[in-house]
Short mmCIF file of C-alpha atoms and ligand atoms in Angstrom, two decimals:
data_model
loop_
_atom_site.label_atom_id
_atom_site.label_comp_id
_atom_site.label_asym_id
_atom_site.label_seq_id
_atom_site.Cartn_x
_atom_site.Cartn_y
_atom_site.Cartn_z
CA MET A 249 -89.77 -34.10 -0.24
CA SER A 250 -93.39 -33.64 0.88
CA GLU A 251 -96.13 -34.55 -1.55
CA LEU A 252 -97.35 -30.98 -1.37
CA SER A 253 -94.02 -29.49 -2.50
CA ALA A 254 -93.92 -31.82 -5.51
CA LEU A 255 -97.26 -30.59 -6.87
CA SER A 256 -97.34 -28.40 -9.94
CA LEU A 257 -98.69 -24.88 -9.59
CA SER A 258 -101.89 -25.93 -11.36
CA GLU A 259 -102.37 -28.92 -9.05
CA LEU A 260 -101.74 -26.80 -5.97
CA ARG A 261 -104.26 -24.24 -7.20
CA ALA A 262 -106.97 -26.88 -7.38
CA LYS A 263 -106.23 -28.02 -3.81
CA LEU A 264 -106.21 -24.45 -2.53
CA ALA A 265 -109.53 -23.82 -4.24
CA ASP A 266 -111.27 -26.85 -2.72
CA LYS A 267 -109.69 -26.03 0.68
CA SER A 268 -107.90 -29.36 0.99
CA VAL A 269 -104.76 -27.21 1.36
CA GLY A 270 -104.59 -23.78 2.98
CA ALA A 271 -102.38 -20.84 2.04
CA VAL A 272 -100.38 -21.15 5.29
CA GLU A 273 -99.83 -24.84 4.63
CA ALA A 274 -98.60 -24.11 1.10
CA VAL A 275 -96.24 -21.42 2.34
CA GLU A 276 -94.92 -23.64 5.14
CA ALA A 277 -94.25 -26.41 2.60
CA ALA A 278 -92.25 -23.97 0.47
CA LEU A 279 -90.30 -22.64 3.47
CA ALA A 280 -89.53 -26.16 4.71
CA ARG A 281 -88.27 -27.15 1.29
CA ILE A 282 -86.17 -23.99 1.12
CA GLU A 283 -84.64 -24.84 4.47
CA THR A 284 -83.59 -28.34 3.44
CA THR A 285 -82.40 -27.60 -0.11
CA GLU A 286 -80.98 -24.10 0.15
CA PRO A 287 -77.68 -25.10 1.85
CA LYS A 288 -76.99 -27.28 -1.21
CA ILE A 289 -78.17 -25.18 -4.14
CA LYS A 290 -78.06 -21.58 -2.85
CA ALA A 291 -80.76 -20.37 -5.21
CA LEU A 292 -82.04 -17.44 -3.15
CA ILE A 293 -80.50 -14.12 -2.16
CA SER A 294 -83.21 -13.43 0.39
CA VAL A 295 -86.12 -15.35 1.89
CA GLN A 296 -89.28 -13.50 2.97
CA ALA A 297 -90.39 -16.08 5.53
CA GLU A 298 -92.21 -13.83 7.99
CA GLU A 299 -93.83 -11.63 5.35
CA ALA A 300 -94.98 -14.75 3.48
CA ARG A 301 -96.44 -16.31 6.63
CA ALA A 302 -98.27 -13.11 7.50
CA ARG A 303 -99.69 -12.79 4.00
CA ALA A 304 -100.78 -16.44 3.97
CA ARG A 305 -102.59 -15.99 7.31
CA GLU A 306 -104.45 -13.01 5.85
CA LEU A 307 -105.45 -15.05 2.82
CA ASP A 308 -106.64 -17.98 4.92
CA ALA A 309 -108.66 -15.63 7.11
CA THR A 310 -110.80 -14.59 4.15
CA GLY A 311 -110.68 -17.94 2.32
CA PRO A 312 -110.09 -18.89 -1.31
CA ASP A 313 -111.25 -16.39 -3.91
CA ALA A 314 -112.06 -17.76 -7.35
CA ALA A 315 -111.38 -14.33 -8.84
CA LEU A 316 -107.72 -14.57 -7.79
CA PRO A 317 -105.98 -17.02 -10.14
CA LEU A 318 -102.88 -17.44 -7.91
CA TRP A 319 -104.60 -17.37 -4.53
CA GLY A 320 -102.16 -18.72 -1.90
CA VAL A 321 -99.48 -19.85 -4.39
CA PRO A 322 -95.87 -19.41 -3.11
CA LEU A 323 -93.59 -17.95 -5.80
CA VAL A 324 -90.02 -16.79 -6.19
CA VAL A 325 -88.93 -13.74 -8.18
CA LYS A 326 -85.55 -12.97 -9.75
CA ASP A 327 -83.73 -10.30 -7.77
CA VAL A 328 -83.71 -7.92 -10.75
CA LEU A 329 -87.41 -7.14 -10.22
CA ALA A 330 -88.37 -4.42 -7.78
CA THR A 331 -90.23 -5.70 -4.72
CA LYS A 332 -91.64 -3.18 -2.28
CA ASP A 333 -89.72 -3.03 1.03
CA VAL A 334 -87.80 -6.19 0.10
CA PRO A 335 -84.12 -6.09 -0.97
CA THR A 336 -83.65 -5.94 -4.75
CA THR A 337 -79.95 -6.38 -5.33
CA CYS A 338 -79.47 -7.51 -8.95
CA ALA A 339 -76.85 -9.75 -7.31
CA SER A 340 -74.58 -6.71 -7.21
CA LYS A 341 -72.70 -4.96 -4.46
CA MET A 342 -73.91 -1.81 -6.20
CA LEU A 343 -77.50 -2.43 -5.06
CA GLU A 344 -76.82 -4.53 -1.96
CA ASN A 345 -78.83 -2.18 0.26
CA PHE A 346 -81.57 -1.18 -2.19
CA ARG A 347 -85.12 -1.59 -0.93
CA PRO A 348 -87.55 -0.28 -3.52
CA VAL A 349 -90.59 1.67 -2.41
CA TYR A 350 -92.69 0.07 -5.15
CA ASP A 351 -93.32 -3.25 -6.88
CA ALA A 352 -92.46 -4.00 -10.51
CA THR A 353 -95.70 -4.24 -12.49
CA ALA A 354 -95.23 -8.00 -13.02
CA VAL A 355 -94.73 -8.48 -9.28
CA ALA A 356 -97.70 -6.25 -8.42
CA LYS A 357 -99.85 -8.33 -10.78
CA LEU A 358 -98.75 -11.59 -9.14
CA LYS A 359 -99.57 -10.19 -5.72
CA ALA A 360 -102.91 -8.84 -6.88
CA ALA A 361 -103.68 -12.33 -8.20
CA GLY A 362 -103.16 -13.73 -4.68
CA ALA A 363 -99.62 -15.09 -5.01
CA VAL A 364 -97.26 -15.06 -2.01
CA LEU A 365 -93.64 -14.02 -2.52
CA VAL A 366 -91.31 -16.34 -0.58
CA GLY A 367 -87.89 -15.46 -1.97
CA LYS A 368 -85.74 -13.38 -4.29
CA ALA A 369 -83.67 -15.49 -6.64
CA ASN A 370 -79.94 -15.35 -7.29
CA MET A 371 -78.74 -14.34 -10.75
CA ASP A 372 -75.71 -13.18 -12.66
CA GLU A 373 -74.94 -9.60 -11.66
CA PHE A 374 -77.30 -7.26 -13.57
CA ALA A 375 -78.38 -10.35 -15.57
CA MET A 376 -75.05 -10.54 -17.39
CA GLY A 377 -73.98 -14.14 -17.72
CA SER A 378 -75.06 -17.69 -18.51
CA THR A 379 -74.25 -19.62 -15.33
CA THR A 380 -75.20 -17.55 -12.23
CA GLU A 381 -71.53 -17.59 -11.29
CA ASN A 382 -71.34 -13.82 -11.86
CA SER A 383 -73.41 -13.11 -8.75
CA ALA A 384 -71.52 -10.81 -6.37
CA PHE A 385 -72.74 -12.94 -3.45
CA PHE A 386 -72.43 -16.65 -4.29
CA ALA A 387 -72.86 -19.11 -7.14
CA THR A 388 -76.03 -21.22 -7.42
CA ARG A 389 -75.75 -24.99 -8.02
CA ASN A 390 -77.77 -27.19 -10.32
CA PRO A 391 -80.21 -29.36 -8.30
CA TRP A 392 -79.64 -32.29 -10.71
CA ASP A 393 -75.90 -32.32 -10.00
CA LEU A 394 -74.40 -29.97 -7.45
CA SER A 395 -71.07 -29.87 -9.29
CA ARG A 396 -72.77 -28.23 -12.29
CA VAL A 397 -74.10 -24.75 -13.03
CA PRO A 398 -77.85 -24.06 -13.20
CA GLY A 399 -77.44 -21.85 -16.26
CA GLY A 400 -78.07 -18.13 -16.20
CA SER A 401 -78.69 -15.44 -15.74
CA SER A 402 -81.98 -16.52 -14.06
CA GLY A 403 -80.21 -19.54 -12.51
CA GLY A 404 -81.59 -18.94 -9.03
CA SER A 405 -85.15 -18.99 -10.34
CA GLY A 406 -84.41 -22.12 -12.38
CA ALA A 407 -82.75 -24.04 -9.55
CA SER A 408 -85.40 -22.97 -7.04
CA VAL A 409 -88.31 -24.19 -9.18
CA ALA A 410 -86.53 -27.43 -10.15
CA ALA A 411 -85.83 -28.11 -6.45
CA CYS A 412 -89.53 -27.48 -5.65
CA GLN A 413 -88.78 -24.59 -3.31
CA ALA A 414 -91.65 -22.69 -4.92
CA PHE A 415 -94.40 -23.47 -7.43
CA GLY A 416 -93.09 -21.11 -10.07
CA ALA A 417 -90.81 -18.13 -10.57
CA LEU A 418 -90.26 -15.07 -12.68
CA GLY A 419 -87.06 -14.71 -14.63
CA THR A 420 -85.87 -12.22 -17.20
CA ASP A 421 -84.47 -12.91 -20.63
CA THR A 422 -82.28 -10.51 -22.61
CA GLY A 423 -80.41 -13.08 -24.67
CA GLY A 424 -81.56 -16.41 -23.26
CA SER A 425 -81.58 -15.96 -19.50
CA ILE A 426 -84.95 -17.65 -18.97
CA ARG A 427 -84.57 -20.40 -21.57
CA LEU A 428 -81.00 -21.44 -20.75
CA PRO A 429 -81.47 -22.03 -17.00
CA ALA A 430 -84.85 -23.66 -17.71
CA SER A 431 -83.05 -26.03 -20.08
CA PHE A 432 -80.18 -26.76 -17.67
CA CYS A 433 -82.53 -27.28 -14.70
CA GLY A 434 -85.15 -29.34 -16.56
CA ILE A 435 -88.09 -26.95 -16.21
CA VAL A 436 -90.28 -24.89 -18.54
CA GLY A 437 -89.16 -21.32 -19.29
CA LEU A 438 -91.00 -18.84 -21.45
CA LYS A 439 -89.70 -15.57 -22.87
CA PRO A 440 -92.72 -13.62 -24.09
CA THR A 441 -92.80 -11.46 -27.23
CA TYR A 442 -91.09 -8.12 -26.67
CA GLY A 443 -93.85 -5.84 -25.38
CA ARG A 444 -96.12 -8.60 -24.06
CA VAL A 445 -95.14 -8.02 -20.42
CA SER A 446 -94.44 -4.66 -18.80
CA ARG A 447 -90.80 -4.07 -17.91
CA PHE A 448 -91.67 -1.40 -15.34
CA GLY A 449 -89.69 -2.11 -12.18
CA MET A 450 -87.22 -4.45 -13.85
CA VAL A 451 -83.72 -3.05 -13.45
CA ALA A 452 -82.80 -2.53 -17.11
CA PHE A 453 -79.92 -4.37 -18.76
CA ALA A 454 -80.60 -3.90 -22.51
CA SER A 455 -83.99 -2.26 -22.81
CA SER A 456 -84.72 -3.24 -26.42
CA LEU A 457 -84.14 -6.93 -25.60
CA ASP A 458 -85.27 -7.46 -21.99
CA GLN A 459 -88.48 -9.37 -21.20
CA ILE A 460 -89.89 -10.85 -17.99
CA GLY A 461 -91.33 -14.36 -18.15
CA PRO A 462 -92.43 -17.43 -16.19
CA MET A 463 -90.29 -20.39 -15.13
CA THR A 464 -92.34 -23.36 -13.98
CA ARG A 465 -92.45 -27.15 -13.71
CA THR A 466 -95.21 -27.60 -16.32
CA VAL A 467 -96.41 -25.89 -19.48
CA GLU A 468 -99.84 -25.21 -18.02
CA ASP A 469 -98.18 -23.51 -15.04
CA ALA A 470 -96.29 -21.23 -17.44
CA ALA A 471 -99.55 -20.40 -19.20
CA ARG A 472 -101.13 -19.45 -15.88
CA LEU A 473 -98.30 -17.16 -14.82
CA LEU A 474 -98.06 -15.54 -18.25
CA GLN A 475 -101.80 -14.91 -18.16
CA VAL A 476 -101.40 -12.90 -14.97
CA ILE A 477 -98.34 -10.82 -15.92
CA ALA A 478 -99.15 -10.11 -19.59
CA GLY A 479 -100.80 -6.96 -20.87
CA HIS A 480 -100.41 -3.26 -21.44
CA ASP A 481 -99.05 -0.99 -18.73
CA ASP A 482 -99.12 2.80 -18.89
CA ARG A 483 -95.79 2.87 -17.09
CA ASP A 484 -93.96 1.00 -19.87
CA SER A 485 -94.49 2.63 -23.25
CA THR A 486 -93.05 -0.42 -25.03
CA SER A 487 -95.68 -2.72 -23.55
CA VAL A 488 -98.16 -3.41 -26.30
CA ASP A 489 -101.87 -2.81 -26.06
CA ALA A 490 -102.90 -6.11 -27.65
CA PRO A 491 -105.54 -8.51 -26.31
CA VAL A 492 -104.20 -11.27 -24.07
CA PRO A 493 -105.80 -14.58 -25.03
CA ASP A 494 -106.88 -17.18 -22.49
CA TYR A 495 -103.77 -19.35 -22.65
CA VAL A 496 -105.03 -22.27 -20.57
CA ALA A 497 -108.20 -22.44 -22.66
CA ALA A 498 -106.05 -22.34 -25.81
CA MET A 499 -104.00 -25.27 -24.53
CA ARG A 500 -107.13 -27.30 -23.90
CA GLU A 501 -108.16 -26.87 -27.55
CA ARG A 502 -105.36 -29.12 -28.77
CA ARG A 503 -104.76 -32.82 -28.26
CA ASP A 504 -102.47 -33.38 -31.23
CA LEU A 505 -100.35 -31.33 -33.62
CA SER A 506 -102.22 -31.87 -36.88
CA GLY A 507 -102.24 -28.85 -39.15
CA LEU A 508 -99.05 -27.39 -37.70
CA THR A 509 -95.94 -26.84 -39.78
CA LEU A 510 -92.76 -26.74 -37.73
CA GLY A 511 -89.51 -25.32 -39.08
CA LEU A 512 -86.14 -26.84 -38.28
CA PRO A 513 -83.50 -24.14 -38.82
CA ALA A 514 -80.53 -25.84 -40.49
CA GLU A 515 -78.13 -23.57 -38.58
CA TYR A 516 -79.46 -24.85 -35.22
CA TRP A 517 -79.12 -28.53 -36.05
CA ASP A 518 -75.56 -28.64 -37.32
CA GLU A 519 -72.79 -30.88 -36.08
CA GLY A 520 -71.73 -28.48 -33.31
CA LEU A 521 -74.32 -30.04 -30.98
CA ALA A 522 -73.38 -32.43 -28.19
CA PRO A 523 -74.67 -35.85 -29.36
CA GLU A 524 -76.89 -36.24 -26.28
CA VAL A 525 -78.56 -32.89 -26.99
CA ALA A 526 -79.05 -33.67 -30.68
CA GLU A 527 -80.58 -37.06 -29.82
CA ALA A 528 -83.04 -35.81 -27.20
CA CYS A 529 -84.17 -32.91 -29.38
CA ALA A 530 -84.46 -35.09 -32.49
CA ALA A 531 -86.59 -37.58 -30.54
CA ALA A 532 -88.93 -34.74 -29.56
CA VAL A 533 -89.20 -33.64 -33.20
CA LYS A 534 -90.02 -37.22 -34.19
CA LYS A 535 -92.72 -37.27 -31.54
CA ALA A 536 -94.13 -34.03 -32.94
CA GLU A 537 -94.31 -35.67 -36.37
CA GLU A 538 -96.07 -38.73 -34.93
CA LEU A 539 -98.56 -36.34 -33.36
CA GLY A 540 -99.44 -34.93 -36.77
CA ALA A 541 -97.08 -31.99 -37.29
CA LYS A 542 -95.35 -31.45 -40.61
CA THR A 543 -91.71 -30.49 -40.32
CA LYS A 544 -89.52 -28.73 -42.83
CA ARG A 545 -86.00 -27.42 -43.04
CA VAL A 546 -85.69 -23.65 -42.96
CA ASN A 547 -82.72 -21.31 -42.94
CA LEU A 548 -81.71 -18.54 -40.60
CA LYS A 549 -78.65 -17.63 -42.61
CA LEU A 550 -77.57 -14.70 -40.47
CA SER A 551 -77.50 -16.74 -37.25
CA GLN A 552 -73.72 -16.79 -37.41
CA TYR A 553 -73.74 -13.04 -36.77
CA ALA A 554 -76.21 -13.13 -33.89
CA ILE A 555 -73.69 -13.27 -31.05
CA ALA A 556 -71.57 -10.44 -32.41
CA THR A 557 -74.66 -8.34 -33.06
CA TYR A 558 -76.06 -9.02 -29.61
CA TYR A 559 -72.85 -8.22 -27.76
CA ILE A 560 -72.68 -4.85 -29.50
CA ILE A 561 -76.33 -3.87 -28.97
CA ALA A 562 -76.68 -5.31 -25.46
CA THR A 563 -73.46 -3.77 -24.18
CA ALA A 564 -74.25 -0.40 -25.78
CA GLU A 565 -77.62 -0.30 -24.04
CA ALA A 566 -76.13 -1.59 -20.79
CA SER A 567 -73.46 1.11 -20.72
CA SER A 568 -76.19 3.70 -21.01
CA ASN A 569 -78.61 2.04 -18.55
CA LEU A 570 -75.95 1.48 -15.91
CA ALA A 571 -74.64 5.06 -16.05
CA ARG A 572 -77.12 5.95 -13.30
CA PHE A 573 -75.24 3.85 -10.74
CA ASP A 574 -72.61 6.41 -9.85
CA GLY A 575 -72.72 6.54 -6.06
CA VAL A 576 -74.59 9.85 -6.20
CA ARG A 577 -77.90 9.23 -7.91
CA TYR A 578 -78.05 5.51 -7.19
CA GLY A 579 -76.08 2.71 -5.66
CA TYR A 580 -73.04 1.93 -3.61
CA ARG A 581 -70.91 4.93 -2.60
CA ALA A 582 -67.15 4.59 -1.99
CA LYS A 583 -65.81 5.97 1.27
CA ASP A 584 -62.94 8.39 1.96
CA VAL A 585 -62.78 9.78 -1.55
CA ASP A 586 -60.52 12.63 -2.67
CA ASP A 587 -62.87 14.47 -5.00
CA LEU A 588 -65.94 14.02 -7.19
CA MET A 589 -64.13 12.14 -9.96
CA ASP A 590 -62.59 9.81 -7.39
CA LEU A 591 -66.08 9.22 -5.96
CA TYR A 592 -67.45 8.19 -9.38
CA VAL A 593 -64.48 6.05 -10.31
CA ARG A 594 -64.17 4.23 -7.01
CA SER A 595 -67.91 3.75 -6.48
CA ARG A 596 -68.24 2.11 -9.88
CA SER A 597 -64.98 0.14 -9.63
CA GLU A 598 -65.86 -1.22 -6.20
CA GLY A 599 -69.60 -1.62 -6.79
CA PHE A 600 -69.58 -3.46 -10.12
CA GLY A 601 -68.06 -6.90 -10.73
CA ASP A 602 -65.65 -7.76 -13.57
CA GLU A 603 -68.21 -8.88 -16.14
CA VAL A 604 -70.38 -5.80 -15.65
CA GLN A 605 -67.35 -3.53 -16.01
CA ARG A 606 -66.27 -5.40 -19.13
CA ARG A 607 -69.70 -4.82 -20.69
CA ILE A 608 -69.82 -1.14 -19.75
CA ILE A 609 -66.41 -0.56 -21.32
CA LEU A 610 -67.34 -2.49 -24.46
CA GLY A 611 -70.65 -0.65 -24.72
CA ALA A 612 -69.10 2.78 -24.25
CA TYR A 613 -66.56 1.89 -26.93
CA VAL A 614 -69.08 0.82 -29.61
CA LEU A 615 -71.09 3.99 -28.95
CA SER A 616 -68.13 6.37 -29.07
CA SER A 617 -67.87 8.77 -31.97
CA GLY A 618 -65.76 7.23 -34.68
CA TYR A 619 -66.80 3.69 -33.76
CA TYR A 620 -70.55 4.21 -33.63
CA ASP A 621 -71.01 3.78 -37.38
CA ALA A 622 -68.62 0.88 -37.66
CA TYR A 623 -70.10 -1.11 -34.78
CA TYR A 624 -73.37 0.10 -33.33
CA ARG A 625 -75.05 1.20 -36.55
CA LYS A 626 -73.84 -1.90 -38.37
CA ALA A 627 -75.18 -4.14 -35.59
CA ALA A 628 -78.55 -2.38 -35.73
CA GLN A 629 -78.67 -3.06 -39.49
CA VAL A 630 -77.76 -6.73 -39.09
CA ARG A 631 -80.45 -6.97 -36.43
CA GLN A 632 -83.05 -5.86 -38.99
CA LEU A 633 -81.84 -8.49 -41.47
CA LEU A 634 -81.93 -11.19 -38.80
CA ARG A 635 -85.49 -10.20 -38.01
CA ARG A 636 -86.34 -10.60 -41.69
CA ASP A 637 -84.84 -14.10 -41.75
CA PHE A 638 -87.26 -15.05 -38.97
CA GLN A 639 -90.18 -13.38 -40.72
CA VAL A 640 -89.57 -15.46 -43.83
CA ALA A 641 -89.15 -18.70 -41.86
CA LEU A 642 -92.25 -18.01 -39.77
CA SER A 643 -94.32 -17.12 -42.82
CA GLU A 644 -93.98 -20.76 -43.89
CA CYS A 645 -94.08 -22.32 -40.41
CA ASP A 646 -96.19 -21.95 -37.28
CA ALA A 647 -93.17 -22.33 -35.03
CA LEU A 648 -89.49 -23.24 -35.14
CA LEU A 649 -87.82 -26.04 -33.18
CA GLY A 650 -84.22 -26.46 -32.14
CA PRO A 651 -82.03 -27.01 -29.09
CA VAL A 652 -81.78 -24.29 -26.42
CA CYS A 653 -78.05 -24.82 -26.00
CA PRO A 654 -75.40 -26.96 -27.72
CA THR A 655 -74.63 -28.78 -24.45
CA THR A 656 -76.26 -29.75 -21.16
CA ALA A 657 -75.22 -28.00 -17.92
CA PHE A 658 -71.47 -27.89 -17.53
CA LYS A 659 -69.30 -27.95 -14.40
CA VAL A 660 -69.01 -25.01 -12.05
CA GLY A 661 -65.89 -23.03 -12.95
CA GLU A 662 -65.52 -24.60 -16.39
CA MET A 663 -66.21 -21.40 -18.34
CA THR A 664 -65.40 -18.61 -15.90
CA SER A 665 -61.90 -17.97 -17.22
CA ASP A 666 -63.06 -17.55 -20.82
CA PRO A 667 -65.87 -15.02 -21.30
CA LEU A 668 -65.94 -15.61 -25.06
CA GLN A 669 -66.60 -19.32 -24.60
CA MET A 670 -69.37 -18.38 -22.19
CA TYR A 671 -70.93 -15.98 -24.75
CA LEU A 672 -71.17 -18.91 -27.21
CA MET A 673 -73.65 -20.67 -24.91
CA ASP A 674 -76.25 -18.16 -26.09
CA ILE A 675 -75.84 -18.99 -29.76
CA PHE A 676 -79.39 -20.38 -30.23
CA THR A 677 -81.28 -18.12 -27.85
CA ILE A 678 -80.00 -14.65 -28.67
CA SER A 679 -81.61 -14.23 -32.10
CA THR A 680 -85.06 -14.58 -30.58
CA ASN A 681 -84.45 -11.46 -28.50
CA LEU A 682 -82.91 -9.53 -31.39
CA ALA A 683 -86.05 -10.33 -33.41
CA GLY A 684 -88.38 -9.63 -30.45
CA LEU A 685 -90.08 -13.04 -30.77
CA PRO A 686 -91.55 -15.33 -28.12
CA GLY A 687 -89.39 -18.33 -27.20
CA MET A 688 -89.66 -21.22 -24.85
CA SER A 689 -87.63 -24.04 -23.36
CA LEU A 690 -89.34 -27.39 -22.85
CA PRO A 691 -87.58 -30.27 -21.05
CA VAL A 692 -87.50 -33.22 -23.46
CA GLY A 693 -85.26 -35.74 -21.75
CA LEU A 694 -82.07 -36.45 -19.84
CA GLY A 695 -78.81 -36.59 -21.76
CA ARG A 696 -77.42 -40.08 -22.35
CA GLU A 697 -73.92 -39.01 -21.34
CA THR A 698 -74.30 -36.52 -18.49
CA GLY A 699 -77.76 -37.49 -17.22
CA MET A 700 -78.56 -33.77 -17.23
CA PRO A 701 -81.80 -32.26 -18.61
CA VAL A 702 -82.05 -31.25 -22.28
CA GLY A 703 -84.29 -28.37 -23.38
CA LEU A 704 -86.02 -28.04 -26.73
CA GLN A 705 -86.43 -24.46 -27.90
CA ILE A 706 -89.69 -23.38 -29.49
CA THR A 707 -89.86 -20.02 -31.26
CA ALA A 708 -93.16 -18.60 -32.50
CA ARG A 709 -94.62 -15.63 -34.34
CA PRO A 710 -94.89 -12.30 -32.51
CA PHE A 711 -97.65 -12.38 -29.87
CA ASP A 712 -98.44 -16.00 -30.68
CA GLU A 713 -97.52 -17.41 -27.28
CA ALA A 714 -100.76 -19.41 -27.50
CA THR A 715 -99.50 -21.62 -30.34
CA MET A 716 -96.18 -22.06 -28.56
CA LEU A 717 -97.94 -23.17 -25.36
CA GLN A 718 -100.27 -25.51 -27.28
CA LEU A 719 -97.36 -27.17 -29.02
CA ALA A 720 -95.34 -27.44 -25.81
CA GLY A 721 -98.36 -28.77 -23.91
CA VAL A 722 -99.07 -31.53 -26.43
CA LEU A 723 -95.39 -32.55 -26.53
CA GLU A 724 -95.17 -32.55 -22.73
CA ALA A 725 -98.23 -34.78 -22.49
CA ASN A 726 -96.75 -37.27 -24.95
CA LEU A 727 -93.12 -37.40 -23.84
CA PRO A 728 -92.01 -39.55 -20.88
CA GLY A 729 -91.15 -36.63 -18.56
CA ILE A 730 -87.95 -36.32 -16.54
CA GLY A 731 -89.28 -36.22 -12.98
CA HIS A 732 -87.65 -34.26 -10.16
CA PRO A 733 -83.98 -34.12 -9.23
CA ALA A 734 -83.16 -36.33 -6.23
CA LEU A 735 -82.22 -33.68 -3.72
N1 LIG B 811 -76.05 -14.76 -21.36
C1 LIG B 811 -76.48 -13.56 -22.01
C2 LIG B 811 -75.65 -12.39 -21.52
O1 LIG B 811 -74.82 -12.59 -20.69
C3 LIG B 811 -77.94 -13.33 -21.80
C4 LIG B 811 -78.25 -12.71 -20.51
C5 LIG B 811 -79.72 -12.46 -20.35
O2 LIG B 811 -80.54 -12.94 -21.10
N2 LIG B 811 -80.02 -11.65 -19.36
O3 LIG B 811 -75.83 -11.30 -21.96
#
């Protein structure tokens, strides 16, 4: 791999600013890396080589602009985010030919900050899954071990950044889809507080849970991307009009963790963890203590209900959000149909994959009259109680620490026959979305048994991404680091 490709986003930025690297050079490095690694990992659904080159030439013609925080930086975006004139497929046959006429707000902000889009990342279809095997097109492989999954649903973004195809990516997280692939691929992934980042232009899965966030090789890189995409947007009424702090400046304020109290939820540290995950995460907690943090046990008693609650709420919202893909208003249209009903039925049966259909059916069921009270209303109530559990824990602690996932990345095909087993992978990440809190995955080591990356999950108070980034930054600086996969 070229030295340039191995740089972090923050390092590249400095070189672009002092003109030791040009935008075209940065883009060519990304495209060259894509060419050599893509046949192995298949992280991208489309590559915007010519558009990226043209944009980079424009940027170089005018020269670096200090007012543009991502000037000349090649990035990848999950294919669930609308990109003007560039295919946006959601990894579904349903949207295979969709070319939006507009950019998602997060994408528009990246572009306005000078970033160059080089590719659209593979994902589980409509962001439903934990391994990126549910893509209608192909499965992505983990750059650390090609026989293993990259995690999901933002597995293309995770694999692409870990393989140094780009200097950062956007993913989306409804129940863990940024944090899980970040953990499996050994990179940093940050799910912002619900409302921190505009969802305009993100194809909705479960609107009360979805958030867009950065996936990067370093904590500072995540801070820089979050800085650009955060903030209120008139086109998303759930985006919150709260000040966005200077995250990089906040990170610089801290060299140790003195004065911080970190909660260790008993339910996240039980014996269900793979020993290699427990060890790596426990070592990181010990390091946090050495760096001055106080730790204490806390309880999230309702965690055991999180998966059931999530799979009722998320599927209910999905069944409603995906109703628009009917072959008439949006999406794939079946050919040679008999009548209107046949058109609807066949367009949706042919356009959606198995997992998406399973979720739509489940969601329609829990919303149907007669079952609504028993399932949907009950789940909404449990969600409130879960949120309260977090409020209590976070009233005594500045942040919570635990593993992202009970295991490291597993083998391709290992879980595909058992959707329930797959749902269990989200056991530690899902509650964060139900409670609307910010969460992050930080690589803390390689597992003793599998040699695969282990992610530590940090959860913080609403809109306190700054504390989360500070904590992650100090830990990153004081842990050995896992390097890059040999690819
Ligand atoms: N794995 C979870 C699911 O399949 C989470 C997906 C996500 O966060 N988009 O629903």
